[in-house]
GROMACS .gro file of C-alpha atoms in nm:
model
  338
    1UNK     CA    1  -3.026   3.001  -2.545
    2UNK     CA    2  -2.899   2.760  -2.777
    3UNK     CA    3  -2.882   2.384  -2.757
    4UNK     CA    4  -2.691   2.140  -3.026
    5UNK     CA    5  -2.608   1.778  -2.971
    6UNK     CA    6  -2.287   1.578  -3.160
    7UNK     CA    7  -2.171   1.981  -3.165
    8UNK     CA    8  -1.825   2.029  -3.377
    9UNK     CA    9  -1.596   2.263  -3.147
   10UNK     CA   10  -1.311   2.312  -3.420
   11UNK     CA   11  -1.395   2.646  -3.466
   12UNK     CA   12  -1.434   2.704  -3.064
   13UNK     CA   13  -1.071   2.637  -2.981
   14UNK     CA   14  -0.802   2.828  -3.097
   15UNK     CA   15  -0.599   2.523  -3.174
   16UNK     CA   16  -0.839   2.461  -3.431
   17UNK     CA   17  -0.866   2.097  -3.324
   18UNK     CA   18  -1.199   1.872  -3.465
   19UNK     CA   19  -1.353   1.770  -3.181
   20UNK     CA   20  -1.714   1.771  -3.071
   21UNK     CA   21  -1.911   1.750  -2.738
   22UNK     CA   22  -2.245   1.537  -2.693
   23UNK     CA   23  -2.423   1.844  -2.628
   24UNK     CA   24  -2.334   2.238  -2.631
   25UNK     CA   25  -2.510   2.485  -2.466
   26UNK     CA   26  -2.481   2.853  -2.547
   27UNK     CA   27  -2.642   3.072  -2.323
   28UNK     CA   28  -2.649   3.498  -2.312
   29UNK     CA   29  -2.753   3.562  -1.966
   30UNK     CA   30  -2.752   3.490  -1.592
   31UNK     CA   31  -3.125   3.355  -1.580
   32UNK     CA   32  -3.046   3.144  -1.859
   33UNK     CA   33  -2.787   2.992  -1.694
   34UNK     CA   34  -2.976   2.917  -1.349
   35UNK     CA   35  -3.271   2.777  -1.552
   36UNK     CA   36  -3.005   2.500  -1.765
   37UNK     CA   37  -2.833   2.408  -1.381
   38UNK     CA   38  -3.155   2.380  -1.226
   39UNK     CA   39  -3.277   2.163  -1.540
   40UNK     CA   40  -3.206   1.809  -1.542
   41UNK     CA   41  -2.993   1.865  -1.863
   42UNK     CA   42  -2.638   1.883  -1.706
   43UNK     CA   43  -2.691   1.665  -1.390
   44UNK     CA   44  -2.463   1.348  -1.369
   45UNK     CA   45  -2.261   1.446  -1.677
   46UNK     CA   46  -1.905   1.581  -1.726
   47UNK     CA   47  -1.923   2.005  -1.811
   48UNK     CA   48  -1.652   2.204  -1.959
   49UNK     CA   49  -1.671   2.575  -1.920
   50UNK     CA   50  -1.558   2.703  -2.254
   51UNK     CA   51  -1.486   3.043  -2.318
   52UNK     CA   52  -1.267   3.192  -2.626
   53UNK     CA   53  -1.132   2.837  -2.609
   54UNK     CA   54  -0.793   2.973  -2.619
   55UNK     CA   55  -0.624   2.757  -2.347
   56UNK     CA   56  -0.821   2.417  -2.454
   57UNK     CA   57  -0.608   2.171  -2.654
   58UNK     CA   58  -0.913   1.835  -2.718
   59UNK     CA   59  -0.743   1.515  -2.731
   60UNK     CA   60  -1.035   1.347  -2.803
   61UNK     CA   61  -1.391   1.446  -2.864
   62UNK     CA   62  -1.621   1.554  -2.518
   63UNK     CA   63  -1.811   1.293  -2.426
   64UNK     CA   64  -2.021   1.578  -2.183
   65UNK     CA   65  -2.185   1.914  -2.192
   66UNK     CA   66  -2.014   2.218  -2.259
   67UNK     CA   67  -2.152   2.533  -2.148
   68UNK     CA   68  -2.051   2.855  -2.386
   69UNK     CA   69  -2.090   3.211  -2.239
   70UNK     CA   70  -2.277   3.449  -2.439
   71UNK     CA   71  -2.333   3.712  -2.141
   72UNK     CA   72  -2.234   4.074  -2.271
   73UNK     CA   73  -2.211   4.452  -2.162
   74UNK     CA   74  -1.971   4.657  -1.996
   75UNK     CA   75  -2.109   4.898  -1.724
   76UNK     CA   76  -2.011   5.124  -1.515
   77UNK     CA   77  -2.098   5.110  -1.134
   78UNK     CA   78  -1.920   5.344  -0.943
   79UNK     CA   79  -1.715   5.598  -1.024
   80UNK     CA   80  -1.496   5.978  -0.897
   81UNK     CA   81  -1.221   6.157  -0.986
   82UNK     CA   82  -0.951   5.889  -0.914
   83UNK     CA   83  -1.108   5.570  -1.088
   84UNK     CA   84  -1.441   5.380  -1.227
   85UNK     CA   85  -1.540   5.055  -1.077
   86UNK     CA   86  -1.681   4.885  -1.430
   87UNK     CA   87  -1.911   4.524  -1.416
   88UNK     CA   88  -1.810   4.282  -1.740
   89UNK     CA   89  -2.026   3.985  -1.840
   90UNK     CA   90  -1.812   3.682  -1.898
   91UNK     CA   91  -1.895   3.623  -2.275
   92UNK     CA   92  -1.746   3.981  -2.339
   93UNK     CA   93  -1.407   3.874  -2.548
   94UNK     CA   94  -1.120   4.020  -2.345
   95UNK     CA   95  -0.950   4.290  -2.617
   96UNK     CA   96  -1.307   4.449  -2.652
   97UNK     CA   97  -1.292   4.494  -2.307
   98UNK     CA   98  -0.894   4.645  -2.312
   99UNK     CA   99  -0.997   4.877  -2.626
  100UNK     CA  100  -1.271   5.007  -2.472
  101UNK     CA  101  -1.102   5.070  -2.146
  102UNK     CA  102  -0.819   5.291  -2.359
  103UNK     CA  103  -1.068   5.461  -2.573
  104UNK     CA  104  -1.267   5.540  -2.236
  105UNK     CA  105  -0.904   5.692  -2.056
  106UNK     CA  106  -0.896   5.437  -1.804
  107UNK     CA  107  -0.559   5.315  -1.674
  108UNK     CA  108  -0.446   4.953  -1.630
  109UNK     CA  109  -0.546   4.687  -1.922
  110UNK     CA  110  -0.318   4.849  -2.162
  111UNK     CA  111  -0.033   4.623  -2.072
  112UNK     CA  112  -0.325   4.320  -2.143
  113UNK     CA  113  -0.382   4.405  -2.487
  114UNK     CA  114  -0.485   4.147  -2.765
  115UNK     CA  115  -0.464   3.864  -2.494
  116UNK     CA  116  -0.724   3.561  -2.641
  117UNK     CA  117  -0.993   3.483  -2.475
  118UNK     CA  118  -1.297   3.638  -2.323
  119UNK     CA  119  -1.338   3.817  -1.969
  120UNK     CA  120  -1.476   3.510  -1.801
  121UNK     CA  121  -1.147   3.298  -1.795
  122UNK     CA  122  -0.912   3.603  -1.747
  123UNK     CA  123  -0.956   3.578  -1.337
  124UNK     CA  124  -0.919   3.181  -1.365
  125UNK     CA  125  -0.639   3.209  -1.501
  126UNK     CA  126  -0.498   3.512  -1.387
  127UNK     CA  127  -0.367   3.630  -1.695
  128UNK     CA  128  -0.079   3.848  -1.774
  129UNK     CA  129   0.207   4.022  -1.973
  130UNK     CA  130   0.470   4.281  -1.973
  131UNK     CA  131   0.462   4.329  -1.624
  132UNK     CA  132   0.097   4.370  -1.529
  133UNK     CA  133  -0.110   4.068  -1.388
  134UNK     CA  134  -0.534   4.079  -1.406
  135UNK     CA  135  -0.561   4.029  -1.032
  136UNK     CA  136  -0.429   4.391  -0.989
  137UNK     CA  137  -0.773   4.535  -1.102
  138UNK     CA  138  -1.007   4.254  -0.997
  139UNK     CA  139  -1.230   4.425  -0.795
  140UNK     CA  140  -1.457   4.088  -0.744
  141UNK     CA  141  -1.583   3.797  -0.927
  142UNK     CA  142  -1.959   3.683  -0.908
  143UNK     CA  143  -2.129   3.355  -1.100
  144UNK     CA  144  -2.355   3.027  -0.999
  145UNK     CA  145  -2.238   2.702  -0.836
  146UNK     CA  146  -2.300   2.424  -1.044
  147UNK     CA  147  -2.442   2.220  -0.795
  148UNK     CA  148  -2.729   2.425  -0.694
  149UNK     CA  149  -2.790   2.732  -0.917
  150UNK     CA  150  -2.705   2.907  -0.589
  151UNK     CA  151  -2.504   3.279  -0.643
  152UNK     CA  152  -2.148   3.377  -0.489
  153UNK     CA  153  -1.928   3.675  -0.513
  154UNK     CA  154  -1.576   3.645  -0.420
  155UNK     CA  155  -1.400   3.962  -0.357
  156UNK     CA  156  -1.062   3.998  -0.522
  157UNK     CA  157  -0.863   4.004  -0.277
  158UNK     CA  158  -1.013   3.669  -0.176
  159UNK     CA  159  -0.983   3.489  -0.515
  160UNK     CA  160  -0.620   3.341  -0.428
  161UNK     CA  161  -0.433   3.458  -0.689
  162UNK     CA  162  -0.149   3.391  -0.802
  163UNK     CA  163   0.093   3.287  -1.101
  164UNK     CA  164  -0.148   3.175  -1.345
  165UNK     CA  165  -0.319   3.054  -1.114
  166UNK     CA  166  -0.657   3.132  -0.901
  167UNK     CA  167  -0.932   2.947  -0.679
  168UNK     CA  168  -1.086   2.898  -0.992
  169UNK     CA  169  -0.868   2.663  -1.080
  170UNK     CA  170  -0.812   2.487  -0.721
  171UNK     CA  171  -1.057   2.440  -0.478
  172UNK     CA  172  -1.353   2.590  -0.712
  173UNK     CA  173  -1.222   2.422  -1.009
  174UNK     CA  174  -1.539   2.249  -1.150
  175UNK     CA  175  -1.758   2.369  -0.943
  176UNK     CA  176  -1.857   2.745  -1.063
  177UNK     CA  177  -1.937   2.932  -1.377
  178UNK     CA  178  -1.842   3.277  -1.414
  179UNK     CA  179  -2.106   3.503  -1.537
  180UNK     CA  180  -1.956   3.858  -1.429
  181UNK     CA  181  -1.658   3.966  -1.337
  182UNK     CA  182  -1.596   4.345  -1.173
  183UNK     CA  183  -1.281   4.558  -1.250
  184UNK     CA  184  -1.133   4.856  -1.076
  185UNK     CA  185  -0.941   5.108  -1.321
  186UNK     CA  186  -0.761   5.414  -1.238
  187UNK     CA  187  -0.832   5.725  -1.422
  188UNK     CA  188  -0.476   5.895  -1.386
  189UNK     CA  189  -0.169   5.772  -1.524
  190UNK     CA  190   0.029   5.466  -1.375
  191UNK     CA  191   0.206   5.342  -1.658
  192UNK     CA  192   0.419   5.030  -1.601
  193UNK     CA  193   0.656   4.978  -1.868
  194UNK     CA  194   0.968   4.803  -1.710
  195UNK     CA  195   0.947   4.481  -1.835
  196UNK     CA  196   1.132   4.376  -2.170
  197UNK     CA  197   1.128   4.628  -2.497
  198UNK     CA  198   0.812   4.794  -2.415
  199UNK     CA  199   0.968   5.126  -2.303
  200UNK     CA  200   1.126   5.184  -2.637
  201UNK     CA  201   0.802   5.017  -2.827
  202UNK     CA  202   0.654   5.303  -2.643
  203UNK     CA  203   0.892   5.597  -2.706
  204UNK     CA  204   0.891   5.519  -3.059
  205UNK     CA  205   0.554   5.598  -3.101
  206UNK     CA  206   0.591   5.971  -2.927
  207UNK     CA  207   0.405   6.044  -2.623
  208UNK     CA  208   0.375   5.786  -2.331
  209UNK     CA  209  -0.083   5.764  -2.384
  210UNK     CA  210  -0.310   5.498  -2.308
  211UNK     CA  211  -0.388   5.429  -2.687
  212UNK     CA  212   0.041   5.433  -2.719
  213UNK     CA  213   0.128   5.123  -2.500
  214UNK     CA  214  -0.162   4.960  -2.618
  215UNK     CA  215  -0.002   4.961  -2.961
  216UNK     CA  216   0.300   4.904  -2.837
  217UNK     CA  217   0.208   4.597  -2.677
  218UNK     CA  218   0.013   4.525  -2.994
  219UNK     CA  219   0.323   4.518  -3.224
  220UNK     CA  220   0.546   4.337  -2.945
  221UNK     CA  221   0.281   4.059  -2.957
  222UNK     CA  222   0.210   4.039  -3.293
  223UNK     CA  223   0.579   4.013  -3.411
  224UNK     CA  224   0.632   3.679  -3.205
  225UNK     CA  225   0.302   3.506  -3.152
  226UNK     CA  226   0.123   3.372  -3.482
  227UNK     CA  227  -0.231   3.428  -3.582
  228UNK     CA  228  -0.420   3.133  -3.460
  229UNK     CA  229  -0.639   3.176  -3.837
  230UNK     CA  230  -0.285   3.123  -3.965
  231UNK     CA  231  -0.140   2.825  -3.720
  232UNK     CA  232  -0.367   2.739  -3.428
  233UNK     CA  233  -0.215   2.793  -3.124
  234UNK     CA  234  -0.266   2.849  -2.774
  235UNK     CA  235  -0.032   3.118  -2.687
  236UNK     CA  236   0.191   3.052  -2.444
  237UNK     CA  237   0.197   2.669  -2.424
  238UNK     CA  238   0.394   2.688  -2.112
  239UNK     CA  239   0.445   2.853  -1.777
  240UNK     CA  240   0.774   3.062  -1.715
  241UNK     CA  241   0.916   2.801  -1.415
  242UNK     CA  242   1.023   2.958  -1.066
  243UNK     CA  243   1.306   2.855  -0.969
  244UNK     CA  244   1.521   2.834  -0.597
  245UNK     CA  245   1.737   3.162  -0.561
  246UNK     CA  246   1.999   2.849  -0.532
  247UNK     CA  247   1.899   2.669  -0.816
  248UNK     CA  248   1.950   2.963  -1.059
  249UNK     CA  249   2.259   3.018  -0.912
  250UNK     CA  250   2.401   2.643  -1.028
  251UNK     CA  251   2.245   2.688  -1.361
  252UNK     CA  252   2.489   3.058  -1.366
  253UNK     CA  253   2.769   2.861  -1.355
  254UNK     CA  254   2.675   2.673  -1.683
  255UNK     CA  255   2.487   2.955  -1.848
  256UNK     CA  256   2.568   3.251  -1.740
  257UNK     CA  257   2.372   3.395  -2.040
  258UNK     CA  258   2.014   3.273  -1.845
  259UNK     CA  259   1.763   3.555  -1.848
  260UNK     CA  260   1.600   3.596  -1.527
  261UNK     CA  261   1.395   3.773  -1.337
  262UNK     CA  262   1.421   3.784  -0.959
  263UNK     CA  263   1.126   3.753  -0.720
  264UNK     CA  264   1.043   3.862  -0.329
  265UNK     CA  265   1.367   3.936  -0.152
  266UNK     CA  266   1.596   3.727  -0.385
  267UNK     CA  267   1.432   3.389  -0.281
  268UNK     CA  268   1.291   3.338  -0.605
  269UNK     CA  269   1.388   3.361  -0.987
  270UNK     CA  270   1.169   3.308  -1.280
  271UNK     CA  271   1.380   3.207  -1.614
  272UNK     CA  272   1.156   3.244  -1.917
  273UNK     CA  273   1.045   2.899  -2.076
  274UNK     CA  274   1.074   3.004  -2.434
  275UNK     CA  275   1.474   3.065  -2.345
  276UNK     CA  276   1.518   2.733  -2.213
  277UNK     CA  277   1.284   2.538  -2.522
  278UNK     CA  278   1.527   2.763  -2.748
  279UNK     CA  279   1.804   2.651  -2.586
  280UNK     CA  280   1.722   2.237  -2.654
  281UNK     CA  281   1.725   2.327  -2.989
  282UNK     CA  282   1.300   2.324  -3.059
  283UNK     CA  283   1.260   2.629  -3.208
  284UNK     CA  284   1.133   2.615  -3.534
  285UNK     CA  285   1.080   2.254  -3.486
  286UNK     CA  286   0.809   1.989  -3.525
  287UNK     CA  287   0.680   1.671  -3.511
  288UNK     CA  288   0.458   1.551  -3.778
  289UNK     CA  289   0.193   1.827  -3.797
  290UNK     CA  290   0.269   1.979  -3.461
  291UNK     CA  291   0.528   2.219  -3.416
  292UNK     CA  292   0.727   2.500  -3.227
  293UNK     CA  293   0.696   2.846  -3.378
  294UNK     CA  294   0.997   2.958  -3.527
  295UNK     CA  295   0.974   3.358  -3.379
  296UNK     CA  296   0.883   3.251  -3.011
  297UNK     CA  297   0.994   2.877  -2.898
  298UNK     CA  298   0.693   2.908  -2.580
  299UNK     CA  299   0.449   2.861  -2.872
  300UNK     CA  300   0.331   2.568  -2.999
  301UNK     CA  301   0.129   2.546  -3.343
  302UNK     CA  302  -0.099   2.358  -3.533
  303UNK     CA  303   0.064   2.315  -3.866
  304UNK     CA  304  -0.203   2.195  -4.064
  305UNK     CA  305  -0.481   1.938  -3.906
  306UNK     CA  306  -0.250   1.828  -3.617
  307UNK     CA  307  -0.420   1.605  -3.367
  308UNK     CA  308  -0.421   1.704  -3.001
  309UNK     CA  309  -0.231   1.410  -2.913
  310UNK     CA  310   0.039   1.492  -3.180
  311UNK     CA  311   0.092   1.825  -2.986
  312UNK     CA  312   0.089   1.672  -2.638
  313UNK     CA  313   0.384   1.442  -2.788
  314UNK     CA  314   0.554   1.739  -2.918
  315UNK     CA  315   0.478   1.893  -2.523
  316UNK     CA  316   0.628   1.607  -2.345
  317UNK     CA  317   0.956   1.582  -2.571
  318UNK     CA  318   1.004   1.910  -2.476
  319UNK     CA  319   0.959   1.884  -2.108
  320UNK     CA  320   1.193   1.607  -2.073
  321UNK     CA  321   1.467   1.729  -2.320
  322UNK     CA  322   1.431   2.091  -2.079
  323UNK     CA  323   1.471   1.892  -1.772
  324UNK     CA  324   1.722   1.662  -1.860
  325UNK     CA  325   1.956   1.985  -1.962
  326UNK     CA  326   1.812   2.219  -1.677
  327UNK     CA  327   1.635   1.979  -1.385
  328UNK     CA  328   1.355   2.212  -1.477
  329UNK     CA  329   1.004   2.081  -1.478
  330UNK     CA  330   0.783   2.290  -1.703
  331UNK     CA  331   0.414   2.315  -1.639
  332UNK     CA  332   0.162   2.378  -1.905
  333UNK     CA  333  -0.070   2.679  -1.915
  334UNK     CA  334  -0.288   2.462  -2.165
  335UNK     CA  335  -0.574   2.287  -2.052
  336UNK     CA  336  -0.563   1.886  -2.181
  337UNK     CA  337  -0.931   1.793  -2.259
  338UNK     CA  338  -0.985   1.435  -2.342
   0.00000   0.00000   0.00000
């Protein structure tokens, strides 16, 4: 266990924004954990969870506690012919995990691959890409209540999932730490490659493998999302909005070009956010030091010791120029702290 007071966080966040927190506590196990909540060190005091720190934009320095994740290991539990049932501590960072699962032959992270972050905040959030979303091989989640030290396990199927979104971050929000979270993998083939170029990304490596869609997805990614050593960023800034079956319809008539995707029994329609930043005309744009990357307009980047109030401006011209063109409101996967 490590504790640091007046503790710079600039190279915690993938933004790469200077802040610092009062206090930081990193911690590499379970026990550790239940001895700091049961201390007298946290009580009364704001606590952020911080994990790879790659959905944290600081507007202002911490004035709390933030508690780091150090807890390791991947291990197998259970496990037969058709799948392995595997237990990840949350301080694990979450491509370790995905290459390990490929080099291991076990089906359905691949799609996940290079994702930031570490394994703790991937059920929070509920992340997800080409098709594939983390909740579909959560087998449960386990960790301490803040309040009391006291342990809970929430099964998957209980953790309310949904787009981006997860108890975690409604009616738990604040309230837990991850320390462990349990995935169940399959250990035949059950590719899913539908969803944008990732079929041909695939075929022109050869042979539809494991280790083949994960560098598929690897060269998709890397071709339109910068390298946060490069520009800090966030990743995805924003969510993709879902729309009214109705709604899209309207905005047909005007754009008729609008990529979409169509949810349920054609009650919903999710239009990408990047398309509809593009389309406003930020794309390659910026304000000050704060900008939109110029290969994928859902990014936005740190150009060079940007504030985090320099990119929230940048964020809300953006929202209201979309709306005004689309009556679209877009919500932000990026966590404001400050």
């Amino acid at each position: 266990m490590k504790i640091l007071s007046n503790f710079s966080l600039k190279h915690l966040n993938t933004f790469g924004i200077d802040a610092s927190a009062d206090r930081y506590i990193f911690y590499t196990s379970e026990d550790e954990l239940k001895h700091i909540i049961d201390s007298d060190q946290i009580r009364d005091v704001p606590i952020l969870i911080l994990g790879g720190g790659s959905n944290l934009l600081f507007v202002s320095n911490f004035n709390g506690v933030v508690l780091h994740s150090g807890i390791q290991g991947i291990e197998k539990i259970q496990e037969n012919n058709q799948e392995v049932i595997i237990k990840v501590g949350a301080g694990v960072v979450w491509d370790h995990l995905v290459n390990w699962s490929v080099e291991n032959g076990f089906y359905g992270l691949e799609n996940l691959s290079i994702i930031p972050g570490n394994v703790g905040a991937a059920p929070v959030q509920n992340i997800g890409a080409y098709g594939v979303e983390v909740k579909d091989v959560i087998e449960k989640v386990e960790g301490l209540y803040l309040n009391d030290a006291s342990h809970f396990v929430i099964p998957g199927n209980e953790c309310q999932f949904d787009y981006r979104q997860s108890i975690f971050k409604t009616s738990l929000k604040g309230e837990v730490v991850i320390t462990n979270v349990y995935f169940r993998l399959k250990k035949q083939p059950g590719f899913i490659l539908d969803y944008g170029s990732l079929v041909d990304e695939v075929n022109k490596l050869g042979e539809t493998t494991l280790e083949n869609v994960r560098q598929a997805v690897i060269k998709i990614r890397q071709s339109k999302l910068p390298d946060p050593e490069e520009f800090g960023n966030a990743g995805s800034f924003f969510k993709n909005p879902v729309i009214s079956f109705t709604q899209f319809l309207n905005l047909q008539k005007s754009f008729p070009e609008i990529p979409h995707f169509i949810l349920g029994k054609n009650s919903l329609v999710k239009i990408p956010a990047g398309w509809l930043i593009e389309k406003c005309g930020w794309k390659g744009k910026s304000i000050g030091n704060a900008g939109v990357h110029h290969k994928q307009a859902l990014v936005l980047v740190n150009l060079g010791n940007a504030s985090g109030n320099e990119i929230v401006e940048l964020a809300e011209r953006i929202e209201n120029d979309v709306f005004y063109a689309f009556s679209i409101k877009l919500e932000r996967e990026v966590n404001v702290v400050g």
